[in-house]
Tab-separated table of C-alpha atoms and ligand atoms in Angstrom:
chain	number	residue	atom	x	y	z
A	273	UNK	CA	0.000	0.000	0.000
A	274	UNK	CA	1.143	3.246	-1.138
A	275	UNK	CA	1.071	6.177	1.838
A	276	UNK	CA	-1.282	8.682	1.679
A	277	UNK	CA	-0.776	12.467	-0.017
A	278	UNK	CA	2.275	13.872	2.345
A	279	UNK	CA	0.490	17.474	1.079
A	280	UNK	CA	-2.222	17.959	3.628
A	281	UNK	CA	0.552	17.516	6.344
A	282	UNK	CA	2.542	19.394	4.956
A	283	UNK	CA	-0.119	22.363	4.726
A	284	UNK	CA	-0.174	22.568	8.436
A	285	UNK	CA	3.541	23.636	8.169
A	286	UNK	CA	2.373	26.266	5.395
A	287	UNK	CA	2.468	29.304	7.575
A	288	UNK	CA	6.121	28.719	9.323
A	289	UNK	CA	7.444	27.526	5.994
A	290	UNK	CA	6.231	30.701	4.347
A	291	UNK	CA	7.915	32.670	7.625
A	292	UNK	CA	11.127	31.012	7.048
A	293	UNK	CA	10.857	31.719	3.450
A	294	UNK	CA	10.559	35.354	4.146
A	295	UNK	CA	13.047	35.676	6.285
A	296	UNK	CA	15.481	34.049	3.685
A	297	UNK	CA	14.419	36.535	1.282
A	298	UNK	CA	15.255	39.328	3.273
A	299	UNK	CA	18.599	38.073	4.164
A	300	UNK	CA	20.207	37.188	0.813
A	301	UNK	CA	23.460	35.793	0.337
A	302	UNK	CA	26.068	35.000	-2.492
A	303	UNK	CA	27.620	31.673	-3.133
A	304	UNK	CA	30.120	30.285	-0.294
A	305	UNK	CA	28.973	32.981	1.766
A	306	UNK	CA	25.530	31.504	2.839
A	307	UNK	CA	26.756	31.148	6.664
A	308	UNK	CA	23.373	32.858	7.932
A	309	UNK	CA	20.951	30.570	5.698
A	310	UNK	CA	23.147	27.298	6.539
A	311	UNK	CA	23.130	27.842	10.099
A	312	UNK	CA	19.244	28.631	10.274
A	313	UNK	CA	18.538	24.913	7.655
A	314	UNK	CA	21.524	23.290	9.957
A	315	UNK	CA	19.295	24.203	13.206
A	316	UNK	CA	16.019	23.690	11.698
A	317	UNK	CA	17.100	20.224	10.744
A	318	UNK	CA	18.606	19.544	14.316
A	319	UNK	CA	15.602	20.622	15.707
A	320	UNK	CA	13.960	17.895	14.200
A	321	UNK	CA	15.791	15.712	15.495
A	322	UNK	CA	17.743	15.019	12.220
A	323	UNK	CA	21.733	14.097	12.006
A	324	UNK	CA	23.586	17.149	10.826
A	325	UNK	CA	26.874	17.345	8.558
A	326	UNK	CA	27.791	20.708	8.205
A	327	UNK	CA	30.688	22.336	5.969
A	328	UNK	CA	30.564	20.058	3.179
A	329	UNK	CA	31.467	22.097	-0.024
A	330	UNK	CA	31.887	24.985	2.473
A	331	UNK	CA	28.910	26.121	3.438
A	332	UNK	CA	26.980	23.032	2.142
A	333	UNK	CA	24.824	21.267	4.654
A	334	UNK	CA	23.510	17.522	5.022
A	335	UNK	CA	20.623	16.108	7.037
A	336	UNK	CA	20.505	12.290	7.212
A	337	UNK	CA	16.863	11.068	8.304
A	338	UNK	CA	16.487	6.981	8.338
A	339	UNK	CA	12.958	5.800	7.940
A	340	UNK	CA	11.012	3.485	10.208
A	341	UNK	CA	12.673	0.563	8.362
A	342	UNK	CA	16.232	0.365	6.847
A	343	UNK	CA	16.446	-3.243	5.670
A	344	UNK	CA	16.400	-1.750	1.773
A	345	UNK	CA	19.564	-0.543	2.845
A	346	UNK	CA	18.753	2.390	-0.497
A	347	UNK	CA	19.761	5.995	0.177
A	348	UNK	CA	18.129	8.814	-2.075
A	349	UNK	CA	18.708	12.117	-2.007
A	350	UNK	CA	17.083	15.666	-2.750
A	351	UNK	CA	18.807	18.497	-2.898
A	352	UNK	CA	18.130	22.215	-2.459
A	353	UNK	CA	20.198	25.622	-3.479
A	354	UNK	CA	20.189	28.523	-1.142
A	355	UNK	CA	22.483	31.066	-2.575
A	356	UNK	CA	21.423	34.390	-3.976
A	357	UNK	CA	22.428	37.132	-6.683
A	358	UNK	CA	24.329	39.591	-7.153
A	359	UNK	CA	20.851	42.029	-8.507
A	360	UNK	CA	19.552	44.984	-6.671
A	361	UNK	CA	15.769	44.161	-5.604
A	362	UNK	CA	13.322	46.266	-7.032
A	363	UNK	CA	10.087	44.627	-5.543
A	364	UNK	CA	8.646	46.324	-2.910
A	365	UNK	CA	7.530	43.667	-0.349
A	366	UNK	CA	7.621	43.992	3.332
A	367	UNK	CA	10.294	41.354	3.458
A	368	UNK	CA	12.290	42.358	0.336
A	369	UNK	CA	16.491	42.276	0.806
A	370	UNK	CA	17.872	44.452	2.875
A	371	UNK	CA	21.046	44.038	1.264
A	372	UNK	CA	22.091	46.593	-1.571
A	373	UNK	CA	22.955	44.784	-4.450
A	374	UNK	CA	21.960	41.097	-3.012
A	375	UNK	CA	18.572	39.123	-4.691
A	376	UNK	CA	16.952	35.933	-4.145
A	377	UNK	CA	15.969	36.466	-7.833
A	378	UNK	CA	16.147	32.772	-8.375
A	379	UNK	CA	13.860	31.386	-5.575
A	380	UNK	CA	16.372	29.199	-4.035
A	381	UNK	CA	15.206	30.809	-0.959
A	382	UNK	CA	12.010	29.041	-1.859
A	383	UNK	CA	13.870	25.913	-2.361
A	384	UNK	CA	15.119	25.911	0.790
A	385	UNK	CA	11.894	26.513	2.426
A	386	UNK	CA	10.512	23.604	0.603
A	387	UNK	CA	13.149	20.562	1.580
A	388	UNK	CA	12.951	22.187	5.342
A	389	UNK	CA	9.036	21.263	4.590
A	390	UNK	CA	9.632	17.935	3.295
A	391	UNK	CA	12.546	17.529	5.991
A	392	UNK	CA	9.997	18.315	9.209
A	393	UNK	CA	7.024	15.561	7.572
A	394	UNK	CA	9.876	12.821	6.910
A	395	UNK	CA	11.420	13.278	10.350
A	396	UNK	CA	7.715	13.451	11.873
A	397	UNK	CA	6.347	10.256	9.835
A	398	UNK	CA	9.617	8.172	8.863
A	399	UNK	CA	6.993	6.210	6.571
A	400	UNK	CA	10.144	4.597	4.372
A	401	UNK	CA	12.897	1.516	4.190
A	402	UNK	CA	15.848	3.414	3.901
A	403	UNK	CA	18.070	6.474	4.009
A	404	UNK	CA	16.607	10.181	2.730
A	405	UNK	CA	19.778	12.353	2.518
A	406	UNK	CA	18.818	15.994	2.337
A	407	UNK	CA	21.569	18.174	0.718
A	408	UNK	CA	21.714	21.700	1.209
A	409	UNK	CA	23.818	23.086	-1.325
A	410	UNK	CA	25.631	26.706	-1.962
A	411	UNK	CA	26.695	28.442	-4.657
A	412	UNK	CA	24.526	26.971	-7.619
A	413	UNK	CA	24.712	30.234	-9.664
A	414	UNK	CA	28.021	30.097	-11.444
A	415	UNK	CA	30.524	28.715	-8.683
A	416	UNK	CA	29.751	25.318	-8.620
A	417	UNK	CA	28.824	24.589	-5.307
A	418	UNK	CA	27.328	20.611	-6.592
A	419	UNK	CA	30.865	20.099	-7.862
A	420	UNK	CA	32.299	21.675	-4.786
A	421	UNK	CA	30.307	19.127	-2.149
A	422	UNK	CA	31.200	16.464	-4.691
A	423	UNK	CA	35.194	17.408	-4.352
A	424	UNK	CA	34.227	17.424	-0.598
A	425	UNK	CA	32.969	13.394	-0.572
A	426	UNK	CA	29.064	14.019	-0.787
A	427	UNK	CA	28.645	10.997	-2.295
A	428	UNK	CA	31.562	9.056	-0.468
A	429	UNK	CA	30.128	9.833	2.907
A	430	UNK	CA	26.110	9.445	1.963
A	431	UNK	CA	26.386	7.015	-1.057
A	432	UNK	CA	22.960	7.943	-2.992
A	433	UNK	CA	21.389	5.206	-4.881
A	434	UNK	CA	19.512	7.809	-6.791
A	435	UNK	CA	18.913	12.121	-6.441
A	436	UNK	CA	16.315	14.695	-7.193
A	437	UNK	CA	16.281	18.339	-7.710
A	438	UNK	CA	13.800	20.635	-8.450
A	439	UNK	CA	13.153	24.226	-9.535
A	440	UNK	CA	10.152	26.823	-9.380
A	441	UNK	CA	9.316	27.657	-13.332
A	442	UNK	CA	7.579	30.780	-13.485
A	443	UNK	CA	6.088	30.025	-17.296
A	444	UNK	CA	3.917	27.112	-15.741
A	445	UNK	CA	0.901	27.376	-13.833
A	446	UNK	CA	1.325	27.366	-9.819
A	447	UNK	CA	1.243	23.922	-8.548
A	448	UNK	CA	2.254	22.136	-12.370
A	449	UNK	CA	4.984	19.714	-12.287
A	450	UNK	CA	6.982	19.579	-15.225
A	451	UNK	CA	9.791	17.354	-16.361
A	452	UNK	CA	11.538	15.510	-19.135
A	453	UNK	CA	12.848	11.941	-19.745
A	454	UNK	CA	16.046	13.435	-21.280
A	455	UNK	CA	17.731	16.898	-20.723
A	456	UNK	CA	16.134	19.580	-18.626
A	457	UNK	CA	19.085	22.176	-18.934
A	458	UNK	CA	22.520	22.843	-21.228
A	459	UNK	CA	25.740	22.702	-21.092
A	460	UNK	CA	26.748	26.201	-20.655
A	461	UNK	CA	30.230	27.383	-21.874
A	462	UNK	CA	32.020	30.382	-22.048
A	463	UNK	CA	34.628	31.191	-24.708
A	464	UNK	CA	36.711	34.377	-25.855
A	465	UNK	CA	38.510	35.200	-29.145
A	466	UNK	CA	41.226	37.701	-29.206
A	467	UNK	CA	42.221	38.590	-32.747
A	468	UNK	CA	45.744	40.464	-32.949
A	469	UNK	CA	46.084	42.533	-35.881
A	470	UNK	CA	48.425	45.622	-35.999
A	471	UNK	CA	46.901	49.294	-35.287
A	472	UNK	CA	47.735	52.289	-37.280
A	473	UNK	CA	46.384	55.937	-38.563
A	474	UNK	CA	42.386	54.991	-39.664
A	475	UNK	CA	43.614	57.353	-43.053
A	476	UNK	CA	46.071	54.742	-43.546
A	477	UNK	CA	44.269	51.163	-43.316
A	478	UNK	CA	46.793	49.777	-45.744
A	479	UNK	CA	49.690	50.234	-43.454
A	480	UNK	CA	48.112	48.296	-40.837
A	481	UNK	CA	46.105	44.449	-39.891
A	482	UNK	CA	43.029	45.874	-38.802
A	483	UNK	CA	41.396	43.902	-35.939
A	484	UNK	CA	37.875	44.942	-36.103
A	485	UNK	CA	37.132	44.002	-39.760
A	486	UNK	CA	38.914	40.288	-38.454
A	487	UNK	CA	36.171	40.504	-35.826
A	488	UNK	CA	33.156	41.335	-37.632
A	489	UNK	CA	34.097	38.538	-40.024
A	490	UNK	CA	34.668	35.986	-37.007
A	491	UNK	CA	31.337	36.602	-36.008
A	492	UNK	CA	29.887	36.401	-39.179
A	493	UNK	CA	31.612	33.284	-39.395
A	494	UNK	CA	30.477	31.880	-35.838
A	495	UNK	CA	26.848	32.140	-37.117
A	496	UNK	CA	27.662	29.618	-39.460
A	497	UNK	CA	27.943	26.824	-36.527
A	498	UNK	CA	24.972	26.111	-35.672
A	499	UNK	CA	23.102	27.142	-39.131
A	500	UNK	CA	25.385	25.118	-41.178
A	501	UNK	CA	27.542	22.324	-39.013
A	502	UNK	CA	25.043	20.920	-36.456
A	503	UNK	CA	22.654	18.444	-36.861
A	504	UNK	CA	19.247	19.841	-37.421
A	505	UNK	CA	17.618	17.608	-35.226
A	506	UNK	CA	20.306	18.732	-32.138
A	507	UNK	CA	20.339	21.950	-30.254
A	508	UNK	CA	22.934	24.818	-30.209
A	509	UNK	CA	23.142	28.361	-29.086
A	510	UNK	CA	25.981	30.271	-30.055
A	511	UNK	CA	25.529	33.612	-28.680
A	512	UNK	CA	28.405	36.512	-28.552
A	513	UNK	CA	27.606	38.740	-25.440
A	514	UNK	CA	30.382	41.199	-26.213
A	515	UNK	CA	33.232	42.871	-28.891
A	516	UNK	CA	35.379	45.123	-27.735
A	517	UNK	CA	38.240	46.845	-29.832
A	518	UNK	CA	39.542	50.771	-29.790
A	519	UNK	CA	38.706	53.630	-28.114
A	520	UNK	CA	35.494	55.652	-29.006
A	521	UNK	CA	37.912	58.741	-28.208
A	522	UNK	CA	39.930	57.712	-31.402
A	523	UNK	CA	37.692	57.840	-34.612
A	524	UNK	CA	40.998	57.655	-36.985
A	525	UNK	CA	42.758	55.237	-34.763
A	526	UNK	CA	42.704	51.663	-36.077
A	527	UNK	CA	43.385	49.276	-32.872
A	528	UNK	CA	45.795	46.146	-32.193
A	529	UNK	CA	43.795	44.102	-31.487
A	530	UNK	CA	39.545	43.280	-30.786
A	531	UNK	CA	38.157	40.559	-28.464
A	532	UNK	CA	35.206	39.180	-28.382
A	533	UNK	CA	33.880	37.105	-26.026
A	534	UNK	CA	30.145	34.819	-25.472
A	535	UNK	CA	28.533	31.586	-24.246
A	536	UNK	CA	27.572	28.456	-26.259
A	537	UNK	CA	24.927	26.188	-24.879
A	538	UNK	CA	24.506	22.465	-25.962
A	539	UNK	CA	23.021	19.334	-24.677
A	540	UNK	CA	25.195	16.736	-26.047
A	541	UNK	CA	29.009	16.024	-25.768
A	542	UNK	CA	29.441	15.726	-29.366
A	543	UNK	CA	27.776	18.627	-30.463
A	544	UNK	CA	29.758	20.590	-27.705
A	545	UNK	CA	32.593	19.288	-29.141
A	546	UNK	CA	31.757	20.275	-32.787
A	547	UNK	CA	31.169	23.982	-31.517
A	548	UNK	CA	34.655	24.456	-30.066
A	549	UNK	CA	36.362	23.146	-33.113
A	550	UNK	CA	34.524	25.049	-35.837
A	551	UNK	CA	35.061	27.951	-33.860
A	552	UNK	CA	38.766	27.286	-33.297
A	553	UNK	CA	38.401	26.348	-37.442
A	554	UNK	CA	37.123	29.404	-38.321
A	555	UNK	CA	38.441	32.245	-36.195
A	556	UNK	CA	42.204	31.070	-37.091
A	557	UNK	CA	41.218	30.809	-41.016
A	558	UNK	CA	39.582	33.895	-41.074
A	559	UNK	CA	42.090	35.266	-38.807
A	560	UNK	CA	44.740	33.934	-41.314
A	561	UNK	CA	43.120	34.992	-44.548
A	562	UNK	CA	43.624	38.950	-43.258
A	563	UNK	CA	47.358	38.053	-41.851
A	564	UNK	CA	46.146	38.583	-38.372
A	565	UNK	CA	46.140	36.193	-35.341
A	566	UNK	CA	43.127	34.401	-33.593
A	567	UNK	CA	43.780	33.182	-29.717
A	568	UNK	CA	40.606	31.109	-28.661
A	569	UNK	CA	39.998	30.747	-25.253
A	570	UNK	CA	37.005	28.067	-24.410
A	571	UNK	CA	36.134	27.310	-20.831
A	572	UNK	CA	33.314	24.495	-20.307
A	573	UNK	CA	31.708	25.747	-17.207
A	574	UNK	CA	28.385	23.935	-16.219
A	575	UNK	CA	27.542	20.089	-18.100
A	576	UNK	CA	24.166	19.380	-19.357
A	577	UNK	CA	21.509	18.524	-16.980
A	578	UNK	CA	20.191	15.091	-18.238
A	579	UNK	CA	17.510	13.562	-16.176
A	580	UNK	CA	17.649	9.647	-16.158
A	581	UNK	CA	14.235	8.506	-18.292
A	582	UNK	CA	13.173	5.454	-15.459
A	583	UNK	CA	13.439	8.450	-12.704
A	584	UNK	CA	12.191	11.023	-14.548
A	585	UNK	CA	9.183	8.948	-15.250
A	586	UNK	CA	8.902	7.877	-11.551
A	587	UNK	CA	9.186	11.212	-11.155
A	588	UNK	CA	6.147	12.210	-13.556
A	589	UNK	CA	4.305	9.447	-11.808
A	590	UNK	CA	4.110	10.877	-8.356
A	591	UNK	CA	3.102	14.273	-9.584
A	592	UNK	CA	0.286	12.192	-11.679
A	593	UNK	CA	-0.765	10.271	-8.439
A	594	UNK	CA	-0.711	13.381	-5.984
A	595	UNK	CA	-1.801	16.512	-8.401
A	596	UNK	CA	-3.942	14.777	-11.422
A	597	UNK	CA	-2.736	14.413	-14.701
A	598	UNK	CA	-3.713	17.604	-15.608
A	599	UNK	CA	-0.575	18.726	-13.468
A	600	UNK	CA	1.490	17.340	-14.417
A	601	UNK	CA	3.841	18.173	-18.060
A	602	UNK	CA	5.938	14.953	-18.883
A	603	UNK	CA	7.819	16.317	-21.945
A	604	UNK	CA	8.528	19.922	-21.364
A	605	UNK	CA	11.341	21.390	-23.499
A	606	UNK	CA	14.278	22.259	-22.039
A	607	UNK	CA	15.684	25.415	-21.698
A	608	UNK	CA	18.668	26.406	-22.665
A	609	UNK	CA	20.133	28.276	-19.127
A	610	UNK	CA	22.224	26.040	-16.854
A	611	UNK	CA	22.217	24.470	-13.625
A	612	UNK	CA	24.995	22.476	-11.210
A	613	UNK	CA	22.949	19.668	-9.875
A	614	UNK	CA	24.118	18.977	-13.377
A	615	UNK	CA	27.486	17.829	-11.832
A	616	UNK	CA	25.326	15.185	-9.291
A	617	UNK	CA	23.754	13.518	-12.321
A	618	UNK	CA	26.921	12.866	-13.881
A	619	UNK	CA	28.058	11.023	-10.883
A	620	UNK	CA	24.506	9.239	-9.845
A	621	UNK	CA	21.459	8.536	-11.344
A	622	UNK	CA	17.867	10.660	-10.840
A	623	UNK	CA	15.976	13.641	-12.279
A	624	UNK	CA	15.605	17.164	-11.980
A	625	UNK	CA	11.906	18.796	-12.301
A	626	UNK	CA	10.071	22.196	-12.274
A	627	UNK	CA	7.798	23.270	-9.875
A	628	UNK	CA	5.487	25.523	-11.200
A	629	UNK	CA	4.826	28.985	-9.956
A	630	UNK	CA	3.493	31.476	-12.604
A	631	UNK	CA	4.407	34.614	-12.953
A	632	UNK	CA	5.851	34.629	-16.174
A	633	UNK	CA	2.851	36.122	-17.695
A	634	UNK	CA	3.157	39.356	-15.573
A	635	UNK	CA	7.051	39.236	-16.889
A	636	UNK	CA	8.789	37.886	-13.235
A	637	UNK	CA	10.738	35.601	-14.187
A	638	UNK	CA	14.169	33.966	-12.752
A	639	UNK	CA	17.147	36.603	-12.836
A	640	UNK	CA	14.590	39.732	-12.489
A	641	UNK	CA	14.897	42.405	-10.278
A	642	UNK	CA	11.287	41.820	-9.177
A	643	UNK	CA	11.216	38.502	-8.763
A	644	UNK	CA	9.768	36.591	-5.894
A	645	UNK	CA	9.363	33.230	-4.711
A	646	UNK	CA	5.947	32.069	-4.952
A	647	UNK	CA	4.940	30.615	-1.193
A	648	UNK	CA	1.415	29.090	-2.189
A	649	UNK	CA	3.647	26.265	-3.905
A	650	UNK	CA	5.880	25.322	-0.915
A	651	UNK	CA	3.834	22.638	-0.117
A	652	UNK	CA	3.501	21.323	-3.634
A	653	UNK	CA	7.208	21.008	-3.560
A	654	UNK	CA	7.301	19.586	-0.124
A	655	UNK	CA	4.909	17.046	-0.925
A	656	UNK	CA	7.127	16.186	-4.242
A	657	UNK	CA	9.967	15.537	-2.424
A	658	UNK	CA	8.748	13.542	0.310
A	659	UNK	CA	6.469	11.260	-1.739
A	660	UNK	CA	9.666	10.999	-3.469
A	661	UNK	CA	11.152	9.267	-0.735
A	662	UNK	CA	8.250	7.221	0.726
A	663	UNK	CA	7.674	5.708	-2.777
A	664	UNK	CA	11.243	5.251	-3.588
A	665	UNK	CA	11.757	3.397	-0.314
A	666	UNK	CA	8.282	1.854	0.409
A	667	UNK	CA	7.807	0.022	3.620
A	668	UNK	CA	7.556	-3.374	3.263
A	669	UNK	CA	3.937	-4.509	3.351
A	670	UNK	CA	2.230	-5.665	6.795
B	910	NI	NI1	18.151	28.882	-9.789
């Protein structure tokens, strides 16, 4: 027998969840720095009664809650970010930051607020055969803080069978689930091209290699990748965020050189691959063509986010079984942004989903200024990830 719906427990957390929330948001704080938030999930979780690892990945924090029965001898985890950004709040709520320059513009504060919700019904109820792991992780936005509790033995010290992740999606409805047997996020990489030429008088363009026609042929050029060298049926973004070359001071002065510098975004290895070496291909041909020099620089920062299909679909089928199957989106498309928990599912298998909160229709979305964390889905989320855990690890029947 399956347990009931962990939601209408959950509920009667609601108002202290939302609290907590609240107080989150008003107390942002950037990657590796989240001392405040780890010490208030570190004593929420003790005060539960739950075993407590703090310092993992720095400022990373574990809870370890066995379940009534632990013959299965499984271990799943479900992870949480809690670090903010670096964006100046321009909502206007009663608990907005009161940090200058310091958001939760990505909900993690939410996040947080949810596993605490999930963590206070498993600790309470204990309904499972096994081990739920709770990882509290920093520094998702840009720093790595997955790869960082990784480096730091996460897995060595609570050996998952299988993790979970999710995320609030403002573009679907409050309380949708949505997911994907396949990838959920790209890889996100950043590259930069510096093309050396040789500056000279602007009346004199003869005289000299000039960078900035190099450039604007490079990034002609770069358009070419995805339009012409992937596969149609795989995805690529190529995008070039900046150029910079000479001085707007200098109208007749041809520079020495021009950089330019943007991200590219794929979902498979192989097309990842293909990107870097077209664009090595075709910034040092071009580059060569005009007797100048290309130097390509091309970091891979975050890998693709690839749910596993069998937990992805487990995944889809609790949301079907607790929400209705009008809840519930089994094949939404990926987006192109990026996300660590990326690093986890390289190392162990499980699946990321969305929680959805709206507000994409009213233009809050992740990253902006007035975004907020929506609280009427905290215990849709902390229902998720405990029903996660009871039907992962069922009790053995009586
Ligand atoms: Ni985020």
């Amino acid at each position: 027998m399956y347990p009931s719906n962990p939601i209408e427990s959950i509920r009667q957390f609601h108002q202290e969840l939302t609290t907590l929330r609240r107080d989150l948001h008003a107390h942002p704080e950037i990657g590796f720095q989240e001392l405040r938030t780890s010490g208030i999930v570190a004593g929420s979780l003790e005060a539960l009664g739950i075993d407590v690892h703090r310092g993992i990945g720095k400022t990373g924090v574990v809870g370890v809650i066995r379940g009534k029965e632990h013959t299965s001898g499984r271990m799943v985890g479900l992870r949480a970010d809690m670090d903010a950004l670096p964006i100046t709040e321009a909502g206007q709520s009663q608990y907005c930051s009161t940090k200058p320059g310091l958001m939760h513009a990505c909900g993690h504060d939410g996040h947080t607020a949810v596993l605490l919700g999930a963590a206070k019904y498993l600790a309470q109820t204990r309904n499972f055969n096994g081990t739920a792991v709770l990882i509290f992780q920093p520094a998702e936005e840009g720093l790595g803080g997955a790869k960082a509790m990784l480096d730091d033995g996460l897995f060595e010290r609570f050996p998952c069978d299988e993790i979970y992740a999710l995320h609030n999606w403002p573009a679907l409805p409050p309380g949708t689930i949505g997911i994907n047997p396949g990838p959920m996020m790209a890889a996100s990489d950043k590259f930069e091209i510096v093309i050396e030429g040789r500056g000279g008088h602007g009346a004199h363009p003869y005289q000299t290699i000039d960078p900035i026609v190099v450039a604007a042929q490079v990034i002609l050029g770069l358009q070419t990748i995805v339009s012409r060298n992937v596969h149609p049926i795989d995805s690529a973004v190529v995008s070039i965020g900046s150029v910079q070359a000479g001085n707007p001071a200098g109208p007749s002065v041809i520079p020495g050189d021009a950089r330019i510098v943007g991200t590219v975004r794929t979902f498979k290895d192989s097309v990842q691959a293909l990107v870097e070496s077209r664009m090595r291909v075709l910034a040092d041909s071009i580059a060569q063509a005009h007797g100048a020099k290309a130097e390509l620089h091309y970091q891979r920062s975050y890998p693709a986010t690839i749910n596993t299909p069998r937990h992805a679909n487990f995944v889809a089928d609790v949301a079907t079984e607790l929400f209705g199957v009008d809840r519930v989106v089994r094949d939404l498309i990926p987006s192109m942004g990026s996300e660590d928990f990326s690093f986890m599912l390289g190392v162990k298998p499980g699946a990321y989903f969305r929680l959805g909160q709206g507000g994409a229709e009213s233009g809050t979305l992740l990253h902006n200024s007035r975004y907020d964390f929506n609280d009427e889905v905290i215990p849709v989320g902390g229902a998720m990830f405990a029903a996660i855990i009871e039907r992962s690890m069922p009790l053995l029947e009586r």
